[in-house]
Amino acid sequence: MSSQTEPRILLTRDEIAAAVRRLSAEIGKEYRGKCPLLIGILKGSFVFMADLVRSLDFPLEVEFIKLSSYGRGRESLGKVSVVSGLTSPIEGRDVLVVEDIVDTGITLSFLIDYLKKEKPASLRLCALTDKPSRRQSALTIDYLGFTVPDRFIVGYGIDWDEKFRYLPDICYLEDEK
Ligand code: PRP
């Protein structure tokens, strides 16, 4: 695919902002007063995480993990590795994993197993987008922004070949199919 492919808007910045407000209200009902630890998966979650935490009006803490399952192309390599792990213990913490997109589910399934070994008090998942048609590893998303079609999604932190993360809207690349 050419890097000149024109991204088409799938979800506007206003629709995303509304979803972030909805999700923060849902998360607030569960976590207010618990000082949860939000763990973002780099790189893709960085924009969503930044907006989500500013929408949550109660004390919380933030951590990031960098996982790698994709090369610089478009298909998952199907094998996840930890590139940069936790910097502090999560035992006894209420942990909320924050992800930009769930596709095959392989990345999150790996992360859940990885985090469970550290004995958090609770462990839930928040994803801005979900592409259930591509699922290979079953998992439950506790807080979900949008279900998206089987198209290659970019923008709002999500890349193709490290490009397009800067786009403020969530877009799809036209020649996916
Ligand atoms: C993307 C995305 C998720 C993962 C989802 O990350 O941010 O972490 O793929 O795919 P899966 O459900 O099929 O496992 P990617 O590996 O592209 O890295 P990035 O976050 O640095 O863009």
Coordinates of N, CA and C and ligand atoms in Angstrom, one line a residue:
M1 N 0.8 -1.2 0.0 CA 0.0 0.0 0.0 C 0.9 1.2 0.0
S2 N 0.5 2.2 -0.8 CA 1.2 3.5 -0.8 C 1.0 4.2 0.5
S3 N 2.1 4.9 0.9 CA 2.0 5.8 2.1 C 1.2 7.0 1.8
Q4 N 0.8 7.2 0.5 CA 0.1 8.4 0.1 C -1.4 8.1 0.2
T5 N -1.8 6.9 0.6 CA -3.2 6.6 0.8 C -4.0 7.6 1.6
E6 N -5.1 8.1 1.1 CA -5.8 9.1 1.8 C -6.7 8.6 2.9
P7 N -6.5 9.0 4.1 CA -7.4 8.5 5.2 C -8.8 9.1 5.1
R8 N -9.8 8.3 5.3 CA -11.2 8.8 5.3 C -11.7 8.8 6.7
I9 N -12.5 9.8 7.1 CA -12.9 9.8 8.5 C -14.0 8.7 8.8
L10 N -13.8 8.0 9.8 CA -14.7 7.0 10.3 C -15.4 7.5 11.6
L11 N -14.7 8.1 12.5 CA -15.2 8.7 13.7 C -14.6 10.1 13.9
T12 N -15.5 11.0 14.0 CA -14.9 12.4 14.1 C -14.4 12.7 15.5
R13 N -13.6 13.8 15.6 CA -13.1 14.1 17.0 C -14.2 14.4 18.0
D14 N -15.3 15.0 17.5 CA -16.5 15.2 18.4 C -17.1 13.9 18.9
E15 N -17.2 13.0 18.0 CA -17.8 11.7 18.4 C -16.8 11.0 19.4
I16 N -15.5 11.1 19.1 CA -14.6 10.5 20.1 C -14.7 11.2 21.4
A17 N -14.8 12.6 21.4 CA -14.8 13.3 22.7 C -16.1 12.9 23.5
A18 N -17.2 12.7 22.8 CA -18.4 12.2 23.4 C -18.2 10.9 24.0
A19 N -17.5 10.0 23.3 CA -17.3 8.6 23.8 C -16.4 8.7 25.1
V20 N -15.4 9.5 25.0 CA -14.5 9.7 26.2 C -15.3 10.2 27.4
R21 N -16.2 11.1 27.2 CA -17.0 11.6 28.3 C -17.9 10.5 28.9
R22 N -18.5 9.7 28.0 CA -19.3 8.6 28.4 C -18.5 7.5 29.2
L23 N -17.4 7.2 28.6 CA -16.5 6.2 29.3 C -16.0 6.7 30.6
S24 N -15.7 8.0 30.7 CA -15.2 8.5 32.0 C -16.3 8.5 33.1
A25 N -17.5 8.7 32.6 CA -18.6 8.6 33.6 C -18.8 7.2 34.1
E26 N -18.7 6.2 33.2 CA -18.9 4.8 33.6 C -17.7 4.4 34.5
I27 N -16.5 4.8 34.1 CA -15.3 4.5 34.9 C -15.4 5.1 36.3
G28 N -15.9 6.4 36.3 CA -16.0 7.1 37.6 C -16.9 6.4 38.6
K29 N -18.0 5.8 38.1 CA -18.9 5.1 39.0 C -18.2 4.0 39.7
E30 N -17.3 3.3 39.0 CA -16.6 2.1 39.6 C -15.4 2.5 40.4
Y31 N -14.7 3.5 39.9 CA -13.3 3.7 40.5 C -13.1 5.0 41.4
R32 N -14.1 5.9 41.4 CA -14.0 7.1 42.2 C -13.7 6.6 43.7
G33 N -12.7 7.2 44.3 CA -12.3 6.9 45.7 C -11.4 5.7 45.8
K34 N -11.1 5.0 44.7 CA -10.2 3.8 44.8 C -8.8 4.1 44.3
C35 N -8.5 5.3 43.8 CA -7.2 5.6 43.2 C -6.7 4.5 42.3
P36 N -7.4 4.3 41.2 CA -7.0 3.2 40.3 C -5.7 3.5 39.6
L37 N -5.1 2.4 39.1 CA -3.9 2.6 38.3 C -4.3 2.3 36.8
L38 N -4.2 3.3 36.0 CA -4.5 3.1 34.6 C -3.2 2.8 33.9
I39 N -3.3 1.7 33.1 CA -2.1 1.2 32.4 C -2.4 1.3 30.9
G40 N -1.7 2.2 30.3 CA -1.8 2.4 28.8 C -0.8 1.5 28.1
I41 N -1.2 1.0 26.9 CA -0.3 0.2 26.1 C 0.2 1.1 25.0
L42 N 1.5 1.2 25.0 CA 2.2 2.1 24.0 C 2.4 1.3 22.7
K43 N 2.5 2.0 21.6 CA 2.3 3.5 21.6 C 0.9 3.9 21.5
G44 N 0.1 3.1 20.9 CA -1.2 3.5 20.3 C -2.2 4.2 21.3
S45 N -2.0 3.9 22.6 CA -3.0 4.4 23.6 C -2.7 5.8 24.1
F46 N -1.6 6.4 23.6 CA -1.2 7.6 24.3 C -2.1 8.8 24.2
V47 N -2.8 8.9 23.0 CA -3.7 10.1 22.8 C -5.0 9.8 23.7
F48 N -5.6 8.6 23.5 CA -6.8 8.2 24.3 C -6.5 8.4 25.8
M49 N -5.4 7.9 26.2 CA -5.1 7.9 27.7 C -5.1 9.4 28.1
A50 N -4.4 10.3 27.3 CA -4.3 11.7 27.7 C -5.7 12.3 27.9
D51 N -6.6 12.0 26.9 CA -7.9 12.6 27.0 C -8.7 12.0 28.1
L52 N -8.6 10.6 28.3 CA -9.4 9.9 29.3 C -9.0 10.4 30.7
V53 N -7.8 10.5 31.0 CA -7.4 10.9 32.4 C -7.8 12.3 32.7
R54 N -7.8 13.2 31.7 CA -8.3 14.6 31.9 C -9.8 14.7 32.0
S55 N -10.5 13.6 31.7 CA -11.9 13.6 31.8 C -12.3 12.9 33.1
L56 N -11.4 12.3 33.8 CA -11.7 11.6 35.1 C -11.3 12.6 36.2
D57 N -12.3 13.0 36.9 CA -12.1 14.1 37.9 C -12.0 13.5 39.3
F58 N -11.1 12.5 39.4 CA -10.8 12.0 40.8 C -9.4 11.5 40.7
P59 N -8.7 11.3 41.9 CA -7.4 10.8 41.9 C -7.2 9.4 41.3
L60 N -6.1 9.4 40.5 CA -5.7 8.1 39.9 C -4.2 8.2 39.6
E61 N -3.7 7.0 39.2 CA -2.3 7.0 38.8 C -2.2 6.4 37.4
V62 N -1.1 6.7 36.7 CA -0.9 6.3 35.3 C 0.4 5.5 35.2
E63 N 0.3 4.5 34.4 CA 1.5 3.7 34.1 C 1.4 3.3 32.6
F64 N 2.6 3.0 32.0 CA 2.6 2.6 30.6 C 3.4 1.4 30.4
I65 N 2.9 0.5 29.5 CA 3.7 -0.7 29.1 C 3.8 -0.6 27.6
K66 N 5.0 -0.9 27.2 CA 5.2 -1.0 25.7 C 5.3 -2.5 25.3
L67 N 4.3 -2.9 24.5 CA 4.3 -4.2 24.0 C 4.5 -4.1 22.5
S68 N 5.0 -5.2 21.9 CA 5.2 -5.2 20.5 C 4.6 -6.5 19.9
S69 N 3.7 -6.4 19.0 CA 3.1 -7.6 18.4 C 3.1 -7.4 16.9
Y70 N 3.2 -6.2 16.4 CA 3.2 -5.9 15.0 C 4.6 -5.4 14.6
G71 N 4.9 -5.7 13.4 CA 6.1 -5.1 12.8 C 5.8 -3.7 12.3
R72 N 6.4 -3.3 11.4 CA 6.1 -2.0 10.8 C 5.1 -2.0 9.8
G73 N 4.5 -3.2 9.5 CA 3.5 -3.3 8.5 C 2.1 -3.4 9.1
R74 N 1.2 -4.1 8.5 CA -0.2 -4.0 8.9 C -0.7 -5.3 9.6
E75 N 0.0 -6.4 9.4 CA -0.5 -7.6 10.0 C 0.2 -8.0 11.3
S76 N -0.6 -8.5 12.3 CA 0.0 -8.9 13.5 C 1.0 -10.0 13.3
L77 N 2.1 -10.0 14.0 CA 3.0 -11.1 14.0 C 2.5 -12.3 14.8
G78 N 1.5 -12.0 15.6 CA 0.9 -13.1 16.4 C 1.7 -13.4 17.7
K79 N 2.8 -12.8 17.9 CA 3.6 -13.1 19.1 C 3.9 -11.7 19.8
V80 N 3.6 -11.7 21.1 CA 3.7 -10.5 21.8 C 4.9 -10.5 22.7
S81 N 5.6 -9.4 22.8 CA 6.7 -9.3 23.7 C 6.7 -8.0 24.5
V82 N 7.2 -8.0 25.7 CA 7.3 -6.8 26.5 C 8.5 -6.0 26.2
V83 N 8.3 -4.8 25.6 CA 9.5 -4.0 25.3 C 9.9 -3.2 26.5
S84 N 8.9 -2.7 27.2 CA 9.2 -1.9 28.4 C 8.0 -2.2 29.4
G85 N 8.4 -2.7 30.6 CA 7.4 -3.2 31.5 C 7.0 -2.2 32.6
L86 N 6.4 -2.7 33.6 CA 5.9 -1.9 34.8 C 7.1 -1.3 35.5
T87 N 6.9 -0.1 36.0 CA 8.0 0.6 36.8 C 7.7 0.6 38.3
S88 N 6.5 0.1 38.7 CA 6.2 0.0 40.1 C 5.2 -1.2 40.3
P89 N 5.1 -1.8 41.6 CA 4.3 -2.9 41.8 C 2.8 -2.6 41.6
I90 N 2.1 -3.6 41.1 CA 0.6 -3.4 41.0 C -0.2 -4.3 41.9
E91 N 0.5 -5.1 42.8 CA -0.1 -5.9 43.7 C -1.1 -5.2 44.6
G92 N -2.4 -5.6 44.7 CA -3.4 -5.0 45.5 C -4.0 -3.7 44.9
R93 N -3.6 -3.4 43.7 CA -4.1 -2.2 43.0 C -5.3 -2.5 42.2
D94 N -6.2 -1.5 42.0 CA -7.3 -1.6 41.1 C -6.8 -1.1 39.7
V95 N -6.6 -2.1 38.8 CA -5.9 -1.8 37.5 C -6.9 -1.7 36.4
L96 N -6.8 -0.7 35.6 CA -7.6 -0.5 34.4 C -6.7 -0.4 33.2
V97 N -6.7 -1.4 32.3 CA -5.9 -1.3 31.1 C -6.6 -0.4 30.1
V98 N -5.8 0.4 29.5 CA -6.3 1.4 28.5 C -5.7 1.1 27.2
E99 N -6.5 0.8 26.2 CA -6.1 0.3 24.9 C -6.8 1.2 23.8
D100 N -6.1 1.4 22.7 CA -6.7 2.2 21.6 C -7.5 1.3 20.7
I101 N -7.1 0.1 20.4 CA -7.8 -0.8 19.5 C -7.6 -2.3 19.9
V102 N -8.7 -3.0 19.9 CA -8.6 -4.5 20.1 C -8.9 -5.1 18.7
D103 N -8.0 -5.9 18.2 CA -8.1 -6.5 16.9 C -8.2 -8.0 17.1
T104 N -7.1 -8.7 17.0 CA -7.2 -10.2 17.2 C -7.4 -10.5 18.7
G105 N -7.1 -9.5 19.5 CA -7.1 -9.8 21.0 C -5.9 -10.4 21.6
I106 N -4.9 -10.7 20.7 CA -3.7 -11.4 21.1 C -2.9 -10.5 22.1
T107 N -2.8 -9.2 21.8 CA -2.0 -8.3 22.7 C -2.6 -8.3 24.1
L108 N -3.9 -8.0 24.1 CA -4.6 -7.9 25.5 C -4.6 -9.2 26.2
S109 N -4.8 -10.3 25.5 CA -4.8 -11.6 26.2 C -3.5 -11.9 26.9
F110 N -2.4 -11.5 26.1 CA -1.1 -11.7 26.7 C -0.9 -10.8 27.9
L111 N -1.3 -9.5 27.8 CA -1.1 -8.6 28.8 C -1.9 -9.0 30.1
I112 N -3.1 -9.5 29.9 CA -3.9 -9.9 31.1 C -3.2 -11.0 31.8
D113 N -2.7 -12.0 31.1 CA -1.9 -13.0 31.8 C -0.7 -12.5 32.5
Y114 N 0.0 -11.6 31.9 CA 1.2 -10.9 32.4 C 0.9 -10.2 33.7
L115 N -0.2 -9.4 33.7 CA -0.6 -8.6 34.8 C -1.2 -9.4 36.0
K116 N -1.9 -10.4 35.6 CA -2.6 -11.3 36.7 C -1.5 -11.9 37.6
K117 N -0.4 -12.2 37.0 CA 0.7 -12.8 37.8 C 1.2 -11.8 38.9
E118 N 1.0 -10.5 38.7 CA 1.4 -9.5 39.7 C 0.4 -9.2 40.8
K119 N -0.8 -10.0 40.7 CA -1.8 -10.0 41.8 C -2.4 -8.6 42.0
P120 N -3.0 -8.0 41.0 CA -3.8 -6.8 41.3 C -5.0 -7.1 42.0
A121 N -5.6 -6.1 42.7 CA -6.9 -6.4 43.4 C -8.0 -6.6 42.4
S122 N -8.0 -5.8 41.3 CA -8.9 -6.0 40.2 C -8.2 -5.6 38.9
L123 N -8.8 -6.2 37.9 CA -8.2 -5.9 36.5 C -9.3 -5.8 35.5
R124 N -9.4 -4.7 34.9 CA -10.5 -4.5 33.9 C -9.9 -3.8 32.7
L125 N -10.6 -3.9 31.6 CA -10.1 -3.4 30.3 C -11.0 -2.2 29.8
C126 N -10.4 -1.2 29.3 CA -11.1 -0.1 28.6 C -10.4 0.0 27.2
A127 N -11.2 -0.1 26.2 CA -10.7 0.1 24.8 C -11.5 1.1 24.1
L128 N -10.9 2.0 23.3 CA -11.6 3.0 22.6 C -12.3 2.3 21.4
T129 N -11.6 1.4 20.7 CA -12.3 0.8 19.6 C -12.1 -0.7 19.6
D130 N -13.0 -1.4 19.0 CA -12.9 -2.9 19.0 C -13.3 -3.4 17.6
K131 N -12.5 -4.3 17.1 CA -12.8 -4.9 15.8 C -13.1 -6.4 16.0
P132 N -14.3 -6.7 16.5 CA -14.6 -8.1 16.9 C -14.5 -9.1 15.7
S133 N -14.7 -8.6 14.5 CA -14.6 -9.6 13.4 C -13.3 -10.2 13.2
R134 N -12.3 -9.7 13.8 CA -10.9 -10.2 13.7 C -10.4 -11.0 14.9
R135 N -11.3 -11.2 15.9 CA -10.9 -11.8 17.2 C -10.4 -13.2 17.0
Q136 N -9.2 -13.4 17.6 CA -8.7 -14.8 17.7 C -8.6 -15.3 19.2
S137 N -8.5 -14.3 20.1 CA -8.3 -14.6 21.5 C -9.5 -14.0 22.3
A138 N -10.4 -14.8 22.9 CA -11.6 -14.3 23.5 C -11.2 -13.4 24.7
L139 N -11.9 -12.3 24.9 CA -11.7 -11.5 26.1 C -12.9 -10.5 26.2
T140 N -13.0 -10.0 27.4 CA -14.1 -9.1 27.8 C -13.6 -7.7 27.9
I141 N -14.2 -6.8 27.1 CA -13.9 -5.4 27.2 C -14.9 -4.8 28.2
D142 N -14.5 -4.3 29.3 CA -15.4 -3.8 30.3 C -15.9 -2.4 29.9
Y143 N -15.1 -1.6 29.3 CA -15.5 -0.2 28.9 C -15.1 0.0 27.5
L144 N -16.1 0.1 26.6 CA -15.8 0.2 25.1 C -16.3 1.5 24.5
G145 N -15.5 2.1 23.7 CA -16.0 3.3 23.0 C -16.8 2.9 21.8
F146 N -16.2 2.3 20.8 CA -16.8 2.0 19.5 C -16.5 0.6 19.0
T147 N -17.4 0.0 18.4 CA -17.1 -1.2 17.6 C -16.9 -0.7 16.1
V148 N -15.8 -1.1 15.5 CA -15.4 -0.6 14.2 C -15.4 -1.8 13.2
P149 N -15.6 -1.5 11.9 CA -15.6 -2.5 10.9 C -14.2 -3.0 10.6
D150 N -14.1 -4.1 9.8 CA -12.8 -4.7 9.5 C -12.1 -3.9 8.4
R151 N -11.7 -2.7 8.8 CA -10.9 -1.8 7.9 C -9.7 -1.4 8.7
F152 N -8.7 -1.0 8.0 CA -7.5 -0.6 8.7 C -7.6 0.8 9.2
I153 N -7.6 0.9 10.6 CA -8.0 2.1 11.3 C -6.7 2.9 11.7
V154 N -6.7 4.2 11.5 CA -5.6 5.0 11.9 C -6.1 6.3 12.5
G155 N -5.2 7.0 13.1 CA -5.5 8.3 13.7 C -5.8 8.2 15.2
Y156 N -5.8 9.4 15.9 CA -6.0 9.4 17.3 C -5.1 8.5 18.1
G157 N -3.8 8.4 17.6 CA -2.8 7.6 18.3 C -2.5 6.3 17.5
I158 N -3.4 5.9 16.7 CA -3.3 4.6 16.0 C -2.5 4.8 14.7
D159 N -1.6 3.9 14.4 CA -0.7 4.1 13.2 C -0.9 3.1 12.1
W160 N -0.4 3.4 11.0 CA 0.0 2.4 10.0 C 1.4 2.7 9.7
D161 N 2.3 1.7 9.9 CA 3.7 1.9 9.7 C 4.3 3.2 10.3
E162 N 3.8 3.5 11.5 CA 4.2 4.6 12.3 C 3.6 6.0 11.8
K163 N 2.8 5.9 10.8 CA 2.2 7.1 10.2 C 0.8 7.3 10.7
F164 N 0.3 8.5 10.6 CA -1.1 8.9 10.9 C -1.5 8.9 12.4
R165 N -0.6 8.7 13.3 CA -1.0 8.8 14.7 C -1.5 10.2 15.1
Y166 N -1.0 11.2 14.4 CA -1.3 12.6 14.7 C -2.7 13.0 14.3
L167 N -3.4 12.2 13.5 CA -4.7 12.7 13.0 C -5.7 12.8 14.2
P168 N -6.4 13.9 14.3 CA -7.4 14.1 15.4 C -8.6 13.2 15.3
D169 N -9.0 12.8 14.1 CA -10.1 11.9 14.0 C -9.7 10.5 13.8
I170 N -10.6 9.5 14.0 CA -10.2 8.1 13.6 C -10.7 7.9 12.2
C171 N -9.7 7.4 11.4 CA -9.9 7.3 10.0 C -9.7 5.8 9.5
Y172 N -10.1 5.5 8.3 CA -9.7 4.3 7.7 C -9.0 4.5 6.4
L173 N -8.2 3.6 6.1 CA -7.4 3.7 4.8 C -8.2 3.0 3.7
E174 N -8.4 3.8 2.7 CA -9.4 3.4 1.6 C -9.1 2.1 0.9
D175 N -7.9 1.7 0.7 CA -7.7 0.5 -0.1 C -7.5 -0.7 0.7
E176 N -8.1 -0.8 1.9 CA -7.9 -2.0 2.8 C -8.4 -3.2 2.1
K177 N -9.6 -3.2 1.5 CA -10.3 -4.4 1.0 C -9.9 -4.5 -0.5
Ligands
PRP1 C1 -1.8 -2.2 18.1 C2 -2.8 -1.6 19.1 C3 -3.0 -2.7 20.0 C4 -2.8 -4.0 19.2 C5 -4.1 -4.7 19.0 O1 -0.6 -2.0 18.6 O2 -2.3 -0.5 19.7 O3 -2.0 -2.7 21.1 O4 -2.2 -3.6 18.0 O5 -3.9 -5.8 18.1 P1 -4.4 -7.2 18.5 O6 -5.7 -7.2 19.2 O7 -4.4 -7.9 17.2 O8 -3.3 -7.8 19.4 P2 0.7 -2.2 17.7 O9 1.3 -3.6 18.0 O10 0.4 -1.9 16.3 O11 1.7 -1.2 18.3 P3 1.5 0.4 18.6 O12 0.5 0.5 19.8 O13 2.9 0.9 19.0 O14 1.0 1.0 17.4

